[in-house]
Every structure is written in C-alpha cells, then in structure tokens.
Short mmCIF file of C-alpha atoms and ligand atoms in Angstrom, two decimals:
data_model
loop_
_atom_site.label_atom_id
_atom_site.label_comp_id
_atom_site.label_asym_id
_atom_site.label_seq_id
_atom_site.Cartn_x
_atom_site.Cartn_y
_atom_site.Cartn_z
CA MET A 287 -183.08 -82.11 102.49
CA GLU A 288 -186.83 -82.33 101.98
CA PHE A 289 -189.38 -80.47 104.06
CA THR A 290 -193.02 -81.41 104.51
CA LEU A 291 -195.78 -79.88 106.57
CA TRP A 292 -197.80 -82.32 108.65
CA ASP A 293 -201.40 -81.49 109.39
CA ARG A 294 -202.58 -84.83 110.69
CA ASP A 295 -202.38 -86.54 114.07
CA ILE A 296 -198.93 -86.26 115.61
CA ASN A 297 -199.16 -89.93 116.64
CA GLU A 298 -199.09 -90.92 113.00
CA VAL A 299 -195.71 -89.36 112.15
CA GLU A 300 -193.22 -92.05 111.29
CA CYS A 301 -189.69 -90.84 111.88
CA ASP A 302 -186.33 -91.55 113.49
CA LEU A 303 -186.57 -88.59 115.83
CA LEU A 304 -189.49 -86.46 116.99
CA ALA A 305 -188.47 -83.23 118.71
CA MET A 306 -190.71 -81.20 121.04
CA GLU A 307 -190.14 -78.16 123.25
CA LEU A 308 -190.44 -77.71 126.98
CA PHE A 309 -190.62 -74.22 128.48
CA GLU A 310 -188.74 -73.66 131.71
CA ASP A 311 -191.52 -71.74 133.40
CA ASP A 312 -194.14 -74.18 132.20
CA PRO A 313 -192.61 -77.56 133.08
CA GLU A 314 -195.91 -79.41 132.83
CA LEU A 315 -195.65 -81.91 129.95
CA SER A 316 -197.95 -81.14 127.03
CA ASP A 317 -200.98 -83.33 126.36
CA THR A 318 -199.20 -85.02 123.47
CA VAL A 319 -196.13 -85.85 125.54
CA LYS A 320 -198.39 -87.11 128.32
CA GLN A 321 -200.09 -89.35 125.81
CA PHE A 322 -196.73 -90.72 124.62
CA ASP A 323 -195.77 -91.14 128.26
CA ARG A 324 -198.82 -93.34 128.87
CA GLN A 325 -197.98 -95.45 125.81
CA LEU A 326 -194.47 -95.91 127.24
CA ASP A 327 -195.75 -96.80 130.73
CA GLY A 328 -194.53 -93.57 132.31
CA HIS A 329 -190.98 -93.86 130.95
CA ILE A 330 -190.85 -90.20 129.88
CA SER A 331 -192.03 -88.72 133.16
CA ARG A 332 -189.68 -91.02 135.06
CA LEU A 333 -186.72 -89.81 133.02
CA VAL A 334 -187.77 -86.17 133.36
CA THR A 335 -187.71 -86.55 137.15
CA GLU A 336 -184.55 -88.65 137.31
CA GLU A 337 -182.58 -86.28 135.09
CA GLU A 338 -184.13 -83.21 136.73
CA PHE A 339 -184.98 -81.95 133.28
CA LYS A 340 -186.64 -78.58 133.71
CA GLY A 341 -186.69 -77.06 130.24
CA LYS A 342 -183.57 -74.89 130.59
CA GLU A 343 -182.54 -73.52 127.20
CA GLY A 344 -180.28 -75.96 125.39
CA LYS A 345 -180.85 -78.86 127.80
CA SER A 346 -182.40 -81.95 126.29
CA LEU A 347 -183.67 -85.43 126.96
CA LEU A 348 -183.52 -88.22 124.40
CA ILE A 349 -186.01 -91.03 124.87
CA THR A 350 -185.99 -94.31 122.97
CA THR A 351 -189.51 -95.51 122.25
CA LEU A 352 -188.64 -99.23 121.96
CA GLY A 353 -190.78 -99.75 118.89
CA ARG A 354 -193.96 -98.82 120.73
CA LEU A 355 -194.48 -95.51 118.94
CA LYS A 356 -194.21 -94.59 115.28
CA SER A 357 -191.24 -92.35 116.00
CA LYS A 358 -188.14 -94.24 117.10
CA ARG A 359 -186.97 -91.56 119.49
CA ILE A 360 -188.45 -88.57 121.20
CA LEU A 361 -186.31 -85.55 121.90
CA LEU A 362 -187.51 -83.14 124.56
CA LEU A 363 -185.68 -79.87 124.22
CA GLY A 364 -185.61 -77.04 126.73
CA VAL A 365 -186.33 -73.60 125.26
CA GLY A 366 -185.96 -71.53 128.43
CA LYS A 367 -188.44 -69.04 129.80
CA ARG A 368 -191.38 -67.76 127.81
CA GLU A 369 -190.39 -64.13 128.44
CA ASP A 370 -186.96 -64.76 126.85
CA PHE A 371 -188.42 -66.61 123.87
CA ILE A 372 -187.40 -64.93 120.59
CA LEU A 373 -186.95 -66.08 117.00
CA GLU A 374 -183.30 -66.81 117.74
CA THR A 375 -184.47 -69.32 120.38
CA ILE A 376 -186.23 -71.22 117.59
CA ARG A 377 -183.11 -71.22 115.41
CA LYS A 378 -181.08 -72.57 118.33
CA PHE A 379 -183.79 -75.17 119.03
CA ALA A 380 -183.59 -76.27 115.38
CA PHE A 381 -179.82 -76.47 115.53
CA HIS A 382 -180.01 -78.76 118.57
CA ILE A 383 -182.36 -81.09 116.70
CA VAL A 384 -179.94 -81.28 113.79
CA ASN A 385 -177.09 -82.10 116.16
CA LYS A 386 -178.97 -84.75 118.07
CA GLY A 387 -180.33 -86.10 114.81
CA LYS A 388 -176.82 -86.44 113.42
CA ASP A 389 -175.59 -88.09 116.62
CA SER A 390 -178.28 -90.71 116.44
CA LYS A 391 -177.86 -91.11 112.66
CA ALA A 392 -181.46 -90.08 112.06
CA LYS A 393 -182.49 -89.75 108.41
CA LYS A 394 -186.01 -88.52 108.95
CA ILE A 395 -186.75 -86.08 111.72
CA ALA A 396 -190.00 -84.48 112.77
CA THR A 397 -190.46 -81.45 114.94
CA VAL A 398 -193.12 -79.31 116.46
CA ILE A 399 -192.41 -75.61 116.00
CA PRO A 400 -191.65 -74.38 119.51
CA GLY A 401 -194.22 -71.96 120.83
CA SER A 402 -196.74 -73.00 118.22
CA SER A 403 -199.33 -73.95 120.79
CA ALA A 404 -199.18 -70.45 122.29
CA SER A 405 -201.94 -68.04 121.36
CA ASP A 406 -199.55 -65.43 119.95
CA PHE A 407 -198.01 -67.95 117.56
CA ARG A 408 -196.69 -66.17 114.49
CA PRO A 409 -196.79 -69.02 111.94
CA GLN A 410 -194.75 -67.50 109.13
CA GLU A 411 -191.88 -66.17 111.19
CA TYR A 412 -191.70 -69.23 113.42
CA THR A 413 -191.54 -71.61 110.48
CA GLN A 414 -188.92 -69.47 108.78
CA ALA A 415 -186.73 -69.45 111.89
CA LEU A 416 -187.07 -73.21 112.29
CA ILE A 417 -186.06 -73.88 108.70
CA GLU A 418 -183.12 -71.48 109.00
CA GLY A 419 -181.85 -73.18 112.14
CA ILE A 420 -182.06 -76.57 110.46
CA ILE A 421 -180.51 -75.72 107.10
CA LEU A 422 -177.85 -73.40 108.51
CA GLY A 423 -177.04 -75.77 111.37
CA ALA A 424 -176.67 -78.76 109.06
CA TYR A 425 -174.09 -77.04 106.84
CA GLN A 426 -170.63 -78.48 106.51
CA PHE A 427 -167.81 -77.78 104.07
CA ASP A 428 -166.32 -81.16 103.23
CA LYS A 429 -165.82 -80.83 99.50
CA TYR A 430 -162.08 -81.46 99.68
CA LYS A 431 -162.21 -84.29 102.20
CA GLY A 432 -162.23 -87.93 101.21
CA LYS A 433 -165.76 -89.25 101.50
CA ASN A 434 -166.16 -91.72 104.33
CA GLU A 435 -169.27 -93.69 105.10
CA GLU A 436 -169.76 -92.10 108.47
CA SER A 437 -170.16 -88.60 107.06
CA GLN A 438 -172.81 -89.91 104.65
CA GLU A 439 -174.64 -91.72 107.43
CA CYS A 440 -175.01 -88.52 109.41
CA LYS A 441 -176.99 -86.64 106.78
CA ILE A 442 -180.62 -85.85 107.46
CA ASP A 443 -182.79 -86.41 104.38
CA GLU A 444 -186.24 -85.39 105.45
CA VAL A 445 -187.79 -83.00 107.93
CA VAL A 446 -191.46 -83.10 108.87
CA ILE A 447 -192.83 -79.94 110.43
CA LEU A 448 -195.73 -80.01 112.85
CA THR A 449 -197.52 -77.13 114.44
CA GLU A 450 -200.38 -77.53 116.84
CA VAL A 451 -199.36 -80.24 119.25
CA SER A 452 -202.93 -81.22 119.84
CA GLY A 453 -203.87 -81.86 116.27
CA LYS A 454 -204.06 -80.19 112.90
CA ALA A 455 -202.61 -76.95 111.64
CA LYS A 456 -205.53 -74.65 110.92
CA PRO A 457 -205.97 -74.22 107.15
CA SER A 458 -205.56 -70.43 107.33
CA ARG A 459 -202.21 -70.97 108.99
CA LYS A 460 -201.05 -73.60 106.58
CA GLU A 461 -200.57 -70.98 103.89
CA ASP A 462 -198.54 -68.87 106.27
CA LEU A 463 -196.47 -71.88 107.15
CA MET A 464 -195.74 -72.51 103.48
CA VAL A 465 -194.67 -68.89 102.99
CA GLY A 466 -192.37 -69.19 106.02
CA LEU A 467 -191.00 -72.49 104.81
CA ASN A 468 -190.22 -71.19 101.33
CA TRP A 469 -188.70 -67.93 102.51
CA GLY A 470 -186.65 -69.71 105.17
CA ARG A 471 -185.36 -72.07 102.55
CA LEU A 472 -184.49 -69.28 100.10
CA VAL A 473 -182.62 -67.27 102.72
CA SER A 474 -180.72 -70.28 104.09
CA GLU A 475 -179.74 -71.49 100.65
CA ALA A 476 -178.30 -68.05 99.95
CA VAL A 477 -176.34 -68.12 103.22
CA ASN A 478 -174.99 -71.60 102.52
CA MET A 479 -174.04 -70.57 99.01
CA ALA A 480 -172.08 -67.66 100.52
CA ARG A 481 -170.43 -70.09 102.94
CA ASP A 482 -169.49 -72.42 100.10
CA ILE A 483 -167.78 -69.65 98.13
CA GLY A 484 -166.27 -68.11 101.25
CA ASN A 485 -164.73 -71.41 102.30
CA GLU A 486 -163.05 -71.99 98.93
CA PRO A 487 -159.29 -71.61 99.27
CA PRO A 488 -157.41 -68.71 97.67
CA ASN A 489 -155.75 -70.92 95.07
CA ILE A 490 -159.22 -71.74 93.74
CA ILE A 491 -160.98 -68.41 94.17
CA THR A 492 -158.80 -65.83 92.47
CA PRO A 493 -160.10 -62.50 91.10
CA LEU A 494 -160.47 -64.21 87.72
CA SER A 495 -162.37 -67.28 88.96
CA PHE A 496 -164.50 -65.08 91.22
CA ALA A 497 -165.43 -62.96 88.21
CA GLU A 498 -166.27 -66.08 86.19
CA LEU A 499 -168.45 -67.30 89.02
CA ALA A 500 -170.20 -63.93 89.15
CA ARG A 501 -170.79 -64.12 85.39
CA LYS A 502 -172.29 -67.59 85.71
CA ILE A 503 -174.55 -66.53 88.55
CA ALA A 504 -175.61 -63.47 86.53
CA THR A 505 -176.56 -65.70 83.58
CA ASP A 506 -178.47 -68.14 85.78
CA CYS A 507 -180.21 -65.40 87.72
CA SER A 508 -181.06 -62.96 84.89
CA LEU A 509 -178.73 -60.17 86.00
CA ASP A 510 -176.79 -57.80 83.73
CA CYS A 511 -173.09 -58.39 84.13
CA HIS A 512 -170.09 -56.22 83.24
CA ILE A 513 -166.58 -57.30 84.06
CA TYR A 514 -163.60 -55.03 83.57
CA GLY A 515 -159.95 -56.16 83.44
CA PRO A 516 -156.72 -54.35 84.47
CA GLU A 517 -156.44 -52.00 81.47
CA GLU A 518 -160.06 -50.89 81.70
CA ILE A 519 -159.73 -50.39 85.45
CA GLU A 520 -156.76 -48.04 84.85
CA LYS A 521 -158.52 -46.31 81.97
CA MET A 522 -161.65 -45.68 84.03
CA GLY A 523 -159.44 -43.90 86.56
CA MET A 524 -159.68 -46.36 89.42
CA GLY A 525 -156.15 -45.58 90.57
CA ALA A 526 -156.64 -46.73 94.17
CA PHE A 527 -158.07 -50.14 93.26
CA ALA A 528 -155.50 -50.64 90.48
CA ALA A 529 -152.63 -49.88 92.87
CA VAL A 530 -153.69 -52.58 95.33
CA SER A 531 -153.64 -55.22 92.59
CA LYS A 532 -150.13 -54.43 91.32
CA GLY A 533 -148.17 -56.73 93.61
CA SER A 534 -150.08 -59.77 92.41
CA THR A 535 -149.59 -61.84 89.26
CA GLN A 536 -153.37 -62.38 89.16
CA PRO A 537 -155.20 -59.78 87.06
CA ALA A 538 -157.74 -57.63 88.93
CA LYS A 539 -161.40 -57.74 87.93
CA PHE A 540 -164.03 -55.09 88.53
CA ILE A 541 -167.42 -56.78 88.68
CA HIS A 542 -170.68 -54.94 88.15
CA LEU A 543 -174.00 -56.83 88.32
CA ILE A 544 -177.37 -55.19 87.83
CA TYR A 545 -180.81 -56.45 88.74
CA ARG A 546 -183.55 -54.68 86.79
CA PRO A 547 -187.16 -55.39 87.71
CA GLN A 548 -189.65 -56.00 84.93
CA GLU A 549 -191.57 -52.98 86.12
CA ILE A 550 -189.79 -50.31 88.06
CA GLU A 551 -192.22 -49.07 90.69
CA LYS A 552 -189.79 -47.21 92.88
CA ASN A 553 -187.22 -44.56 92.07
CA LYS A 554 -184.94 -46.10 94.58
CA ILE A 555 -181.63 -47.44 93.24
CA LEU A 556 -179.83 -49.61 95.74
CA ALA A 557 -176.11 -50.34 95.39
CA LEU A 558 -174.55 -53.22 97.32
CA VAL A 559 -170.78 -52.97 97.46
CA GLY A 560 -168.62 -55.83 98.76
CA LYS A 561 -164.92 -55.86 99.63
CA CYS A 562 -163.37 -58.51 97.42
CA LEU A 563 -159.81 -59.35 98.44
CA THR A 564 -159.50 -62.97 97.35
CA TYR A 565 -156.36 -62.91 99.47
CA ASP A 566 -154.85 -60.29 101.76
CA SER A 567 -151.21 -60.96 102.57
CA GLY A 568 -150.80 -57.33 103.62
CA GLY A 569 -148.73 -56.51 100.54
CA LEU A 570 -145.33 -54.91 101.25
CA SER A 571 -146.57 -54.13 104.77
CA LEU A 572 -146.64 -57.90 105.04
CA LYS A 573 -148.76 -59.54 107.73
CA PRO A 574 -147.11 -61.87 110.23
CA SER A 575 -147.98 -65.45 109.27
CA ALA A 576 -150.42 -66.02 112.13
CA SER A 577 -152.52 -63.03 110.98
CA MET A 578 -152.28 -64.05 107.34
CA LYS A 579 -153.95 -67.39 108.00
CA THR A 580 -157.72 -67.08 107.27
CA MET A 581 -157.20 -64.08 104.95
CA LYS A 582 -159.03 -66.01 102.25
CA SER A 583 -161.98 -64.62 104.20
CA ASP A 584 -161.18 -61.10 102.99
CA LYS A 585 -163.59 -61.66 100.09
CA SER A 586 -166.55 -62.18 102.43
CA GLY A 587 -168.25 -58.84 101.75
CA ALA A 588 -168.34 -59.57 98.02
CA VAL A 589 -169.45 -63.15 98.60
CA THR A 590 -172.41 -61.87 100.59
CA VAL A 591 -173.29 -59.38 97.85
CA LEU A 592 -173.08 -62.14 95.23
CA ALA A 593 -175.31 -64.49 97.23
CA VAL A 594 -177.90 -61.74 97.75
CA MET A 595 -177.86 -60.76 94.05
CA SER A 596 -178.42 -64.43 93.13
CA LYS A 597 -181.77 -64.45 94.94
CA LEU A 598 -183.24 -61.23 93.52
CA LYS A 599 -184.96 -63.01 90.67
CA ASP A 600 -186.97 -64.94 93.28
CA LEU A 601 -187.45 -62.02 95.62
CA ARG A 602 -188.31 -59.65 92.75
CA PRO A 603 -187.85 -56.22 94.33
CA ASN A 604 -189.56 -53.40 92.41
CA PHE A 605 -186.42 -51.25 92.20
CA VAL A 606 -182.97 -51.51 90.60
CA VAL A 607 -180.16 -53.16 92.59
CA HIS A 608 -176.47 -52.94 91.68
CA GLY A 609 -173.88 -55.41 92.96
CA ILE A 610 -170.35 -53.95 92.86
CA MET A 611 -167.17 -55.84 93.68
CA ALA A 612 -163.57 -54.81 93.04
CA ALA A 613 -161.76 -58.17 93.06
CA THR A 614 -158.04 -58.45 93.62
CA GLU A 615 -155.30 -60.02 95.71
CA ASN A 616 -153.05 -57.92 97.94
CA MET A 617 -149.54 -59.31 97.39
CA PRO A 618 -145.96 -58.09 97.87
CA GLY A 619 -144.68 -58.76 94.30
CA GLY A 620 -141.96 -56.68 92.63
CA ASN A 621 -144.49 -54.34 91.09
CA ALA A 622 -146.38 -53.89 94.38
CA TYR A 623 -147.69 -50.49 95.49
CA LYS A 624 -145.71 -48.98 98.33
CA PRO A 625 -146.07 -46.96 101.50
CA ASP A 626 -145.38 -43.33 100.34
CA ASP A 627 -147.20 -43.82 97.01
CA ILE A 628 -149.83 -41.21 96.21
CA LEU A 629 -152.86 -42.62 94.40
CA LYS A 630 -155.63 -40.94 92.46
CA SER A 631 -159.05 -42.43 93.04
CA PHE A 632 -162.09 -42.71 90.76
CA ASN A 633 -163.70 -39.53 92.17
CA GLY A 634 -160.45 -37.54 91.80
CA LYS A 635 -159.36 -37.47 95.45
CA THR A 636 -155.70 -38.27 96.11
CA ILE A 637 -154.59 -40.71 98.80
CA GLU A 638 -151.20 -41.06 100.46
CA VAL A 639 -150.40 -44.71 101.22
CA ILE A 640 -149.18 -45.18 104.78
CA ASP A 641 -149.68 -48.93 105.04
CA THR A 642 -150.36 -51.33 102.18
CA ASP A 643 -152.30 -53.61 104.54
CA ALA A 644 -155.02 -50.97 104.78
CA GLU A 645 -155.93 -51.95 101.21
CA GLY A 646 -159.64 -52.67 101.58
CA ARG A 647 -160.55 -49.01 101.92
CA LEU A 648 -158.60 -48.25 98.72
CA THR A 649 -160.50 -50.84 96.67
CA LEU A 650 -163.77 -49.70 98.28
CA ALA A 651 -163.03 -46.02 97.61
CA ASP A 652 -163.24 -46.68 93.87
CA ALA A 653 -166.12 -49.13 94.16
CA LEU A 654 -168.18 -46.66 96.24
CA ALA A 655 -167.44 -43.77 93.88
CA PHE A 656 -168.51 -46.04 91.01
CA ALA A 657 -171.81 -46.71 92.86
CA VAL A 658 -172.36 -42.95 93.13
CA LYS A 659 -171.79 -42.67 89.38
CA GLN A 660 -174.54 -45.26 88.82
CA GLN A 661 -176.84 -42.71 90.51
CA ALA A 662 -177.48 -44.99 93.44
CA THR A 663 -179.92 -43.43 95.88
CA GLU A 664 -178.73 -45.71 98.66
CA ILE A 665 -175.44 -47.54 99.18
CA ILE A 666 -174.69 -50.40 101.57
CA ASP A 667 -171.18 -51.79 101.75
CA LEU A 668 -169.96 -54.90 103.52
CA ALA A 669 -166.29 -55.36 104.23
CA THR A 670 -163.90 -57.37 106.36
CA LEU A 671 -162.22 -54.03 106.85
CA THR A 672 -160.45 -53.78 110.20
CA GLY A 673 -159.03 -55.92 112.98
CA ALA A 674 -159.86 -52.89 115.15
CA CYS A 675 -163.56 -53.63 114.73
CA ILE A 676 -163.01 -57.08 116.20
CA VAL A 677 -161.12 -55.54 119.11
CA ALA A 678 -163.99 -53.09 119.67
CA LEU A 679 -166.99 -55.43 119.39
CA GLY A 680 -165.70 -59.00 119.63
CA GLU A 681 -165.77 -61.53 116.83
CA TYR A 682 -169.53 -62.11 116.73
CA THR A 683 -170.71 -58.57 116.08
CA ALA A 684 -170.38 -56.38 112.98
CA GLY A 685 -169.73 -52.64 113.26
CA VAL A 686 -172.24 -50.41 111.52
CA MET A 687 -171.44 -46.83 110.46
CA GLY A 688 -172.71 -44.35 107.91
CA ASN A 689 -173.95 -40.91 107.01
CA ASN A 690 -177.69 -41.52 107.32
CA GLN A 691 -179.19 -42.45 110.69
CA PRO A 692 -182.61 -43.62 109.42
CA LEU A 693 -180.93 -46.09 107.05
CA ILE A 694 -178.61 -47.30 109.83
CA ASP A 695 -181.63 -47.77 112.11
CA ARG A 696 -183.49 -49.75 109.45
CA LEU A 697 -180.60 -52.16 108.98
CA LEU A 698 -180.03 -52.54 112.71
CA SER A 699 -183.65 -53.38 113.22
CA GLU A 700 -183.65 -56.00 110.42
CA ALA A 701 -180.46 -57.45 111.87
CA LYS A 702 -182.11 -57.88 115.24
CA ASN A 703 -184.81 -60.07 113.75
CA THR A 704 -182.46 -62.14 111.64
CA GLY A 705 -180.11 -62.93 114.53
CA GLU A 706 -177.09 -61.32 112.85
CA LYS A 707 -175.44 -59.21 115.52
CA MET A 708 -174.68 -55.62 114.54
CA TRP A 709 -173.81 -52.55 116.57
CA GLN A 710 -173.37 -48.94 115.56
CA LEU A 711 -170.02 -47.20 115.98
CA PRO A 712 -170.04 -43.39 116.09
CA PHE A 713 -168.32 -41.20 113.53
CA ASP A 714 -166.20 -38.61 115.29
CA ASP A 715 -164.85 -35.30 113.97
CA ASN A 716 -161.75 -35.52 116.16
CA LEU A 717 -160.85 -38.88 114.67
CA LYS A 718 -161.42 -37.47 111.19
CA GLU A 719 -158.42 -35.19 111.67
CA LYS A 720 -156.19 -38.25 111.71
CA LEU A 721 -156.87 -38.93 108.05
CA LYS A 722 -155.36 -35.59 106.95
CA SER A 723 -152.24 -35.93 104.86
CA ASP A 724 -149.47 -33.37 104.28
CA VAL A 725 -149.05 -34.38 100.67
CA ALA A 726 -152.47 -35.60 99.47
CA ASP A 727 -156.20 -35.11 100.14
CA LEU A 728 -156.22 -38.07 102.52
CA LYS A 729 -154.01 -40.77 103.93
CA ASN A 730 -155.10 -44.39 104.12
CA LEU A 731 -154.49 -44.82 107.83
CA GLY A 732 -155.20 -42.93 111.05
CA ASP A 733 -153.49 -44.20 114.17
CA ARG A 734 -154.00 -47.18 116.48
CA TYR A 735 -157.08 -45.90 118.30
CA GLY A 736 -160.57 -46.03 116.80
CA GLY A 737 -159.31 -47.88 113.73
CA ALA A 738 -162.73 -49.19 112.68
CA ILE A 739 -164.20 -45.68 112.83
CA THR A 740 -161.36 -43.95 110.97
CA ALA A 741 -161.64 -46.63 108.26
CA GLY A 742 -165.38 -45.90 108.00
CA MET A 743 -164.75 -42.14 107.88
CA PHE A 744 -162.17 -42.68 105.15
CA LEU A 745 -164.87 -44.36 103.05
CA GLU A 746 -167.28 -41.47 103.64
CA ASN A 747 -165.11 -39.38 101.32
CA PHE A 748 -166.22 -41.49 98.36
CA VAL A 749 -170.00 -41.59 98.68
CA ASP A 750 -170.71 -37.88 98.14
CA LYS A 751 -173.88 -37.23 100.08
CA THR A 752 -175.61 -40.45 99.01
CA PRO A 753 -177.30 -42.17 101.98
CA TRP A 754 -174.80 -44.87 102.85
CA VAL A 755 -174.16 -47.55 105.46
CA HIS A 756 -170.87 -49.35 105.99
CA ILE A 757 -170.90 -52.73 107.73
CA ASP A 758 -167.50 -53.91 109.00
CA ILE A 759 -167.84 -57.71 109.12
CA ALA A 760 -164.18 -58.52 109.97
CA GLY A 761 -165.33 -60.36 113.12
CA PRO A 762 -168.40 -62.38 112.19
CA ALA A 763 -167.56 -63.22 108.54
CA PHE A 764 -165.32 -66.13 109.43
CA HIS A 765 -164.97 -68.28 112.54
CA GLU A 766 -162.08 -70.51 113.45
CA LYS A 767 -164.42 -72.30 115.85
CA GLY A 768 -168.08 -72.91 115.15
CA TRP A 769 -170.77 -71.46 117.40
CA GLY A 770 -174.43 -72.46 117.42
CA TYR A 771 -175.79 -72.81 113.92
CA ASN A 772 -172.69 -71.06 112.55
CA PRO A 773 -170.26 -73.82 111.66
CA LYS A 774 -166.57 -73.04 111.63
CA GLY A 775 -165.27 -71.25 108.56
CA ALA A 776 -167.18 -68.75 106.43
CA SER A 777 -170.50 -67.68 107.97
CA GLY A 778 -172.32 -65.95 105.11
CA PHE A 779 -172.84 -63.02 107.47
CA GLY A 780 -175.02 -60.21 106.15
CA VAL A 781 -177.00 -62.28 103.65
CA ARG A 782 -180.02 -62.66 105.92
CA THR A 783 -180.17 -59.00 106.95
CA LEU A 784 -179.77 -57.73 103.39
CA LEU A 785 -182.40 -60.08 101.95
CA GLU A 786 -184.80 -59.15 104.74
CA TYR A 787 -184.11 -55.45 104.16
CA ILE A 788 -184.76 -55.72 100.41
CA LYS A 789 -187.95 -57.70 101.07
CA GLN A 790 -189.21 -55.03 103.48
CA GLU A 791 -188.33 -52.25 101.03
CA LYS A 792 -190.26 -54.02 98.29
CA GLU A 793 -193.34 -54.30 100.48
CA SER A 794 -193.17 -50.74 101.87
CA HIS A 795 -195.00 -47.89 100.14
N1 BES B 804 -158.46 -57.65 105.92
C1 BES B 804 -157.91 -56.93 106.99
C2 BES B 804 -158.84 -56.80 108.19
C3 BES B 804 -159.16 -58.07 108.93
C4 BES B 804 -158.43 -58.42 110.05
C5 BES B 804 -160.20 -58.88 108.52
C6 BES B 804 -158.74 -59.58 110.73
C7 BES B 804 -160.51 -60.04 109.20
C8 BES B 804 -159.79 -60.40 110.32
C9 BES B 804 -157.53 -55.52 106.56
O1 BES B 804 -157.21 -55.35 105.21
C10 BES B 804 -156.33 -55.17 107.33
O2 BES B 804 -155.31 -55.75 107.09
N2 BES B 804 -156.47 -54.26 108.25
C11 BES B 804 -155.40 -53.89 109.09
C12 BES B 804 -155.30 -52.40 109.08
C13 BES B 804 -154.03 -51.91 109.65
C14 BES B 804 -152.97 -51.92 108.60
C15 BES B 804 -154.22 -50.52 110.09
C16 BES B 804 -155.72 -54.38 110.49
O3 BES B 804 -156.89 -54.33 110.88
O4 BES B 804 -154.83 -54.87 111.15
ZN1 ZN B 805 -155.11 -55.68 104.82
ZN1 ZN B 806 -158.01 -56.78 103.90
#
C-alpha cells in the first residue's frame, strides 16, 4: 500500500473513493462537500436528508459521482460528537474507509483526516492514527488459502491523504504530517508482523522455528542474538523452564536478543520478556479440547517482544533493550513434568507443581530471573497467562500488575493513547498466602479466585526489587471474531504501547 500526502486542491484528486467526515453536532456540510453537491445538482444534500444521515459515529453515506467529479465515489462518514472525538475515533474512521473501499473494489482511496479543519488539529498524531486504522484494518491472514481473484480485487493499492478541506496543507504542518505518516507506518507494520507470526499454526511455529525466526530478525535488525538449547538451559539452572518442555518432543530454546545503541546516553536497561508457549495443551493436566483450540496464541507475548525488537534499529532508543523469550511447547508426553514435582528455578527458589497447565509462570520465572541477571533496571513482561484475567476484565482488556506504580502509570497512559485497552489489577497480601507451599518455597497455583492476581504475585518472586510490570494479555492477544480494526486471529496486542513507551523514554530527559 502506498501513501501520498496531497497539498493541492481537493477537487483535483483522482480516486475511486474520497472519504470525508461529518460531525454529529455540526451537521452542516463543509464548504468542499457543498461544492461537490453543487456539481452533482444537489444529489448529496438530497441523500443526506432522505437517509437522515446526521453524522452518528460509524454511520456512512456512499455517493456515486456519475463521472462528474474526479473521484468516482464520495463517502461521508459520521464521526460522532466533537466532545467524544479522540484518536481512536480516527482509527475507527480509517477502518470504515478500508471496509467501504474493499466493498466497492476501490484501488485508490483518498481521505481527509477527520478533525483536520478544526483549530486544535494535531497534525502528527492525527496522521499517525489515520495510517494505523488503515494498515491495521486492511490486514488479513490468507497465506494458506488458495488465491482467488476476488480477494486480489479487494486490495487497496494507494491512499492519498488530505488535510485542510479548503485547500492546501500549510508547509509547517506538512513536515509533521510526514513524521506522523512514517511513525504510523512503522508501528502498524510491527503490529502486522506480530499478527503474521501469531497466526502461524503450531506445526509451523515450534520453539526451534521460532528461534530461527528470531535469529533472522536479529541479523536483519542489527541485534545481538544468543540462543540456548535444552542442555544449556539445564546447565544454566533454569529448572522451571526446562521442566515445562519435558513432555514435548520439540527441543526448548531460550532466546536472548540485545539492542545496543551506538551511543548509550541513559543508564536505563530495559528488559522485555515474552511468554513463548508455541503450544499449550495443558501438559498432563490436559486441557479439554474446546479450551485447547486457539492455544497457538500462547506465544503472543514473545511475538510482541520480537516485533518490538525488530523496530529498534529504526526507533534508535539511547539505552540498551533486552528481548527475552523462553520458547517451548507444553505437552503430555511420557517424560512430561507432573503435578507433585518440585522444581528449582534460575534464582534458586523451589516451586511445587500443582497443575501443569499453569506452565507460563514457570517459564517466565526463569526468564524474569535471567532479566535481573542482565542487570535490567526495568522489566516489562507480556504473557497470555490466565483465563482468570479474561473472566475479570473481558476479552478486550489486558490486566496490568507490578511492583512499581510510576512505571504502571506510564504504561497505562501510553496504552490510553494507542487504543490498546489495559486496566490495573491490585496485588493483595491475602491472596499471596495462597501461593505458600508445605514442601517448597512456592506452589504454582493459588485457588480459583483472583487467579490473574495470584499469577502476577507468583512472578513477583523472580524480579527481586527491579521495577517491573506484568501485562496479562490472555484476552486481547487473540480474537475468534474480529472487532473494529482488529481482524480475527492474532492481534499483535502490546506492540503499539511498547513502541510508544520506548519512543517517549528516548525523548525524555
Ligand atoms: N495459556 C493459558 C492461559 C490462557 C487461557 C490464555 C485462555 C489465553 C486464553 C495458561 O497457561 C493456562 O492454561 N492457565 C490456566 C491456569 C489454571 C491451570 C489455573 C487457566 O487460566 O485456565
Ligand atoms: Zn496452560
Ligand atoms: Zn499457557
């Protein structure tokens, strides 16, 4: 998909579809639309009245221009009330254009950034949101489907972006628009890359092929890369991670990527840790088949980390970033680890296994302790850790926990801007009691209640006192039904918030 900025007369744009916004509380047609209306002998205003189109968010009107204008169709899209207008409204607006564009088999679409005629127009952010909505909304995973002509016909090739409805984008803004366009593209490409890997089936993405992919990305993106196999994992003392991998015939891989800036300007060392179960069958505590379906998504945390790491050479933060992923399957083979086993983790703590399906926290225990050993000054982990988190917050929202409120607040505030929904869950000393074991330092399961929180508090044992945030993405990482610009399947959740966070950290003093 190609993007161009248009700074000439809107009348001159040749395209299959030209999309423009209408605010609900400002139903007066803009000067440009009025001008088009005149050229079409009042066809637009007639339709607006007939259809009672009032600019409600998500409502739209498609107008054929009968060869009288340079654009073949005009799409008027409602964006709701001005007071409710946020960046997410722009992403949704963009997604609607993509949908309508696909429906009408448009190849070249043009659009005015909604809100761009308002005086408080924030060019960079608005453009970024528009690009995100378009690229993310246009995503589909059809690699394994036979190619038919129809799917090819519905691909948009070119997007023209317009700002000021009345005329030209001011030159000072054009630079901002370019920055927004480029950043929007970078972020969305990273998300779609995460979706592509996340959607790969578990017979294709195994711990080995995931590690090979990580190595390739490291080479392409100038990252250091260390990959450790089963013997090294045992030798390093990662007894919890090693145990999880034992029931599988696929060898486990511990993946460590490092981004080193050319000049280190900050003492900060950020570690990103991602849960990497390429498949979670539950192990001996086998999942019922309905819950097993979609467990290819149990690698989503790692996929997000990998996609973020792949963009650091473009983003160029001025501090070191580690990407840490303990890749394995959780299978019930003859050599599988068992409920009752007592495991010794990388930081020396012992863990009694209650349930082999609570495996993510075991792999993360060693990965987090490894991050501490790298002298990380800040750790963020992402994990499809608990079904309980989905019960607590619904499938669209990630649960955020940790030992450092300022860091939690920073991430929550970035998440708000990116449109990734996150909500904090409280650690609780009473719940902590439930992780006490009679025979080991900890057990790997509390009881039914507060399962997302006990899982988070389990992890806290492995980060020492390093500032740390845990993001449970079990809900939003994968969707069986698409919603908005999140198509069904892997969502690439977390990529946008993490990239935005790293960008802000780079710019802060
Ligand atoms: N990978 C699952 C969590 C999960 C559930 C992710 C649904 C995405 C969607 C995790 O390893 C798991 O199996 N958790 C169990 C824990 C249970 C044994 C206490 C769960 O949540 O059911
Ligand atoms: Zn599990
Ligand atoms: Zn799991």
